[in-house]
Amino acid sequence: FLERIDGVRSHLGLVFHRLMSGPGAVCLFVNDRPVEAWDPFLENHPATHRLPIDPLRLGAVRVPVRAYVLPHVSKLTKAEHEAGAGPRGWLAHQGFYVYRRDRLLVAGDWLGFGWTKDEHLKLARIAIELPNSLDQEWQINVTKSRATPPAALRDDLKRIAERTRAEAKNVYTHRGAKLTSTAPSSYVHLWTAVAKHDRVFYRVNAEHPLVRRALETSSDQPALRALISLLQETIPLQH
């Protein structure tokens, strides 16, 4: 019974989180305990990246879309990381979030585009705002727990999702590096990939300025400490 109560509390905080914040916020209680709203996008965190997305249109109706790449775990406190996981965990909550008049219908799904939930893409979350006039076009069921994008929007939504997924993978792979469209031409990678017998190995790039300096002057302690720090932050564990 207590487990069911906790599940109800988490569900309410997820589905109605927008109605529970801001001006005129609604307060919900379960057994005299307040329900906490869950923000799936960590919008107030300084490391959350919001991609510039133009609103879509279905006929004469405007459909706003907002895409987010959440911060890398290295930029979150333990409490922030637990909060970002939501009721079902980081992996399950990636994907599209479909809202109908601020009520959450879909909480993390790739909406039939054929993509599976991937660890490298768990920072990608995209909000779609629907008016109640599009219920039929989005095939919203009676329980308001499912939504299917109309054919006229699928190409645009797929394009937005692919861009968001690429940005999210970049942040995950580079351990929270700042999002940039291209790396500077002077950037020298610390690791080089070497293929051998159908396997890929990673070796330290001897031409990296810090590596070369340390090799040339082994008594240079500041250089060695900087090198060790860089190694610890860029080792490609996820590969």
Short mmCIF file of C-alpha atoms in Angstrom, two decimals:
data_model
loop_
_atom_site.label_atom_id
_atom_site.label_comp_id
_atom_site.label_asym_id
_atom_site.label_seq_id
_atom_site.Cartn_x
_atom_site.Cartn_y
_atom_site.Cartn_z
CA PHE A 1 0.00 0.00 0.00
CA LEU A 2 2.75 2.45 0.92
CA GLU A 3 4.60 1.65 -2.32
CA ARG A 4 1.43 2.40 -4.28
CA ILE A 5 1.03 5.70 -2.44
CA ASP A 6 4.61 6.69 -3.29
CA GLY A 7 3.93 5.77 -6.92
CA VAL A 8 0.81 7.95 -6.98
CA ARG A 9 2.73 10.86 -5.46
CA SER A 10 5.52 10.56 -8.07
CA HIS A 11 2.97 10.26 -10.90
CA LEU A 12 1.13 13.41 -9.84
CA GLY A 13 4.37 15.36 -9.50
CA LEU A 14 5.31 14.28 -13.02
CA VAL A 15 2.01 14.78 -14.86
CA PHE A 16 0.98 18.07 -13.25
CA HIS A 17 4.40 19.62 -12.53
CA ARG A 18 3.70 22.72 -14.62
CA LEU A 19 0.43 23.43 -12.83
CA MET A 20 2.29 23.18 -9.51
CA SER A 21 4.72 26.03 -10.17
CA GLY A 22 4.61 29.69 -11.13
CA PRO A 23 1.77 32.18 -10.57
CA GLY A 24 -1.45 30.56 -9.41
CA ALA A 25 0.30 27.29 -8.62
CA VAL A 26 -1.85 24.37 -7.51
CA CYS A 27 -0.87 22.54 -4.32
CA LEU A 28 -1.51 18.78 -4.24
CA PHE A 29 -1.42 16.61 -1.13
CA VAL A 30 -1.47 12.84 -0.64
CA ASN A 31 -2.23 11.75 2.93
CA ASP A 32 -1.54 15.32 4.08
CA ARG A 33 1.93 15.25 2.52
CA PRO A 34 2.66 17.77 -0.26
CA VAL A 35 3.43 16.44 -3.72
CA GLU A 36 6.71 17.73 -5.17
CA ALA A 37 6.70 18.90 -8.77
CA TRP A 38 9.35 17.33 -11.04
CA ASP A 39 11.04 19.52 -13.66
CA PRO A 40 12.21 17.14 -16.41
CA PHE A 41 14.37 19.80 -18.08
CA LEU A 42 16.31 21.24 -15.13
CA GLU A 43 15.53 24.63 -16.64
CA ASN A 44 17.00 26.60 -13.76
CA HIS A 45 20.37 24.85 -13.88
CA PRO A 46 23.08 27.03 -15.47
CA ALA A 47 24.57 24.07 -17.40
CA THR A 48 21.28 23.10 -19.08
CA HIS A 49 21.49 23.96 -22.78
CA ARG A 50 18.35 25.01 -24.66
CA LEU A 51 18.55 24.70 -28.43
CA PRO A 52 16.99 27.46 -30.56
CA ILE A 53 13.94 25.88 -32.21
CA ASP A 54 11.32 27.67 -34.31
CA PRO A 55 7.69 26.79 -33.52
CA LEU A 56 6.06 24.29 -35.88
CA ARG A 57 2.65 24.74 -37.51
CA LEU A 58 -0.10 22.30 -38.23
CA GLY A 59 -2.38 24.17 -40.57
CA ALA A 60 -3.15 27.45 -38.85
CA VAL A 61 -2.29 26.11 -35.38
CA ARG A 62 1.06 26.96 -33.79
CA VAL A 63 2.90 24.07 -32.08
CA PRO A 64 5.82 25.28 -29.93
CA VAL A 65 8.75 22.87 -29.51
CA ARG A 66 11.59 23.32 -27.01
CA ALA A 67 14.68 21.13 -27.05
CA TYR A 68 17.03 20.70 -24.09
CA VAL A 69 20.36 19.02 -23.46
CA LEU A 70 20.70 18.44 -19.73
CA PRO A 71 24.02 18.90 -17.88
CA HIS A 72 26.64 16.18 -17.71
CA VAL A 73 26.74 14.32 -14.38
CA SER A 74 30.04 16.05 -13.55
CA LYS A 75 28.17 19.38 -13.42
CA LEU A 76 25.43 18.14 -11.08
CA THR A 77 25.38 17.67 -7.34
CA LYS A 78 24.20 14.32 -6.03
CA ALA A 79 20.80 15.81 -5.20
CA GLU A 80 20.48 17.43 -8.64
CA HIS A 81 21.41 14.16 -10.36
CA GLU A 82 18.80 12.24 -8.38
CA ALA A 83 16.18 14.89 -9.15
CA GLY A 84 16.99 14.82 -12.87
CA ALA A 85 16.49 11.05 -12.99
CA GLY A 86 12.76 11.41 -12.35
CA PRO A 87 10.44 8.55 -11.35
CA ARG A 88 11.77 6.11 -13.98
CA GLY A 89 15.46 7.00 -14.22
CA TRP A 90 17.69 8.88 -16.68
CA LEU A 91 17.60 6.25 -19.42
CA ALA A 92 13.81 5.94 -19.51
CA HIS A 93 13.13 9.69 -19.49
CA GLN A 94 15.00 10.64 -22.66
CA GLY A 95 12.98 11.71 -25.70
CA PHE A 96 9.86 13.78 -26.35
CA TYR A 97 7.59 15.24 -23.67
CA VAL A 98 4.12 15.98 -25.03
CA TYR A 99 2.02 18.51 -23.11
CA ARG A 100 -1.65 19.38 -23.59
CA ARG A 101 -2.50 22.64 -21.88
CA ASP A 102 0.34 22.14 -19.37
CA ARG A 103 -0.71 18.57 -18.53
CA LEU A 104 1.98 16.05 -19.40
CA LEU A 105 0.74 13.26 -21.69
CA VAL A 106 4.01 11.59 -22.69
CA ALA A 107 7.06 11.63 -20.40
CA GLY A 108 10.03 10.57 -22.50
CA ASP A 109 9.44 8.67 -25.74
CA TRP A 110 10.87 8.76 -29.26
CA LEU A 111 7.32 8.71 -30.70
CA GLY A 112 7.72 5.80 -33.08
CA PHE A 113 10.81 7.05 -34.92
CA GLY A 114 12.47 3.64 -34.46
CA TRP A 115 15.07 4.69 -31.90
CA THR A 116 15.78 2.76 -28.73
CA LYS A 117 16.68 4.33 -25.39
CA ASP A 118 20.48 4.81 -25.50
CA GLU A 119 22.77 5.60 -22.56
CA HIS A 120 24.68 8.13 -24.69
CA LEU A 121 21.46 10.06 -25.42
CA LYS A 122 19.93 10.19 -21.95
CA LEU A 123 20.52 13.97 -21.68
CA ALA A 124 18.17 14.72 -24.63
CA ARG A 125 14.66 15.90 -23.72
CA ILE A 126 12.25 17.74 -26.01
CA ALA A 127 8.97 19.45 -25.04
CA ILE A 128 6.01 19.71 -27.44
CA GLU A 129 3.12 22.04 -26.51
CA LEU A 130 -0.34 21.07 -27.82
CA PRO A 131 -3.64 22.94 -27.62
CA ASN A 132 -6.77 20.87 -27.04
CA SER A 133 -7.87 21.60 -30.61
CA LEU A 134 -5.36 19.03 -31.96
CA ASP A 135 -6.55 15.99 -30.00
CA GLN A 136 -7.76 14.18 -33.11
CA GLU A 137 -4.66 14.95 -35.22
CA TRP A 138 -2.39 13.63 -32.43
CA GLN A 139 -4.64 10.62 -31.72
CA ILE A 140 -4.81 11.44 -28.02
CA ASN A 141 -6.65 8.64 -26.25
CA VAL A 142 -9.35 8.97 -23.60
CA THR A 143 -6.95 8.44 -20.69
CA LYS A 144 -4.61 11.09 -22.13
CA SER A 145 -1.62 8.79 -21.78
CA ARG A 146 -0.60 8.51 -25.42
CA ALA A 147 0.00 10.85 -28.37
CA THR A 148 1.00 10.08 -31.96
CA PRO A 149 2.49 12.86 -34.13
CA PRO A 150 0.63 13.56 -37.38
CA ALA A 151 2.39 12.81 -40.66
CA ALA A 152 2.66 16.52 -41.48
CA LEU A 153 4.98 17.11 -38.50
CA ARG A 154 7.03 13.92 -38.47
CA ASP A 155 9.87 15.17 -40.68
CA ASP A 156 10.30 18.36 -38.64
CA LEU A 157 10.14 16.51 -35.34
CA LYS A 158 12.66 13.94 -36.55
CA ARG A 159 15.02 16.73 -37.64
CA ILE A 160 14.73 18.42 -34.23
CA ALA A 161 15.25 15.11 -32.44
CA GLU A 162 18.33 14.19 -34.50
CA ARG A 163 19.93 17.55 -33.73
CA THR A 164 19.13 17.27 -30.02
CA ARG A 165 20.40 13.68 -29.87
CA ALA A 166 23.68 14.70 -31.55
CA GLU A 167 24.20 17.56 -29.06
CA ALA A 168 23.34 15.29 -26.12
CA LYS A 169 25.79 12.63 -27.27
CA ASN A 170 28.48 15.29 -27.63
CA VAL A 171 27.99 16.44 -24.04
CA TYR A 172 27.89 12.86 -22.71
CA THR A 173 30.99 11.80 -24.66
CA HIS A 174 33.05 14.88 -23.82
CA ARG A 175 32.15 14.77 -20.12
CA GLY A 176 30.24 18.03 -19.99
CA ALA A 177 32.33 20.05 -22.45
CA LYS A 178 30.74 23.31 -23.57
CA LEU A 179 28.56 22.91 -26.65
CA THR A 180 30.17 24.31 -29.77
CA SER A 181 29.32 23.85 -33.42
CA THR A 182 32.90 23.07 -34.46
CA ALA A 183 36.18 22.65 -32.60
CA PRO A 184 38.84 25.34 -33.09
CA SER A 185 41.35 24.55 -35.80
CA SER A 186 44.18 24.73 -33.23
CA TYR A 187 42.61 22.07 -30.98
CA VAL A 188 44.85 19.02 -30.47
CA HIS A 189 43.19 15.81 -29.28
CA LEU A 190 44.81 14.06 -26.32
CA TRP A 191 43.77 10.59 -27.51
CA THR A 192 44.36 8.93 -30.87
CA ALA A 193 42.38 5.89 -31.99
CA VAL A 194 44.29 2.94 -33.43
CA ALA A 195 42.46 0.05 -35.13
CA LYS A 196 43.98 -3.42 -34.91
CA HIS A 197 42.40 -6.84 -35.45
CA ASP A 198 38.88 -5.36 -35.58
CA ARG A 199 39.41 -3.60 -32.25
CA VAL A 200 39.98 0.05 -31.47
CA PHE A 201 42.64 1.11 -28.97
CA TYR A 202 43.26 4.59 -27.60
CA ARG A 203 46.76 5.95 -27.16
CA VAL A 204 48.02 9.22 -25.74
CA ASN A 205 48.93 11.64 -28.51
CA ALA A 206 52.64 12.37 -28.12
CA GLU A 207 52.18 15.56 -30.16
CA HIS A 208 49.84 17.12 -27.64
CA PRO A 209 51.59 20.23 -26.23
CA LEU A 210 51.35 19.08 -22.60
CA VAL A 211 52.54 15.56 -23.43
CA ARG A 212 55.43 16.84 -25.52
CA ARG A 213 56.44 19.31 -22.82
CA ALA A 214 56.34 16.64 -20.11
CA LEU A 215 58.38 14.26 -22.23
CA GLU A 216 60.99 16.91 -22.94
CA THR A 217 61.24 18.17 -19.36
CA SER A 218 60.42 15.43 -16.89
CA SER A 219 61.37 17.71 -13.99
CA ASP A 220 58.50 20.09 -14.83
CA GLN A 221 56.03 19.21 -12.08
CA PRO A 222 53.33 21.73 -13.04
CA ALA A 223 53.20 20.27 -16.54
CA LEU A 224 52.93 16.74 -15.21
CA ARG A 225 50.15 17.70 -12.81
CA ALA A 226 48.26 19.43 -15.61
CA LEU A 227 48.73 16.38 -17.82
CA ILE A 228 47.42 14.02 -15.14
CA SER A 229 44.39 16.24 -14.63
CA LEU A 230 43.69 16.29 -18.35
CA LEU A 231 44.05 12.51 -18.57
CA GLN A 232 41.57 12.02 -15.77
CA GLU A 233 38.98 14.26 -17.42
CA THR A 234 39.23 13.06 -21.01
CA ILE A 235 39.86 9.30 -20.84
CA PRO A 236 37.25 7.87 -23.26
CA LEU A 237 35.63 5.41 -20.86
CA GLN A 238 32.34 5.28 -22.78
CA HIS A 239 34.13 3.95 -25.91
#
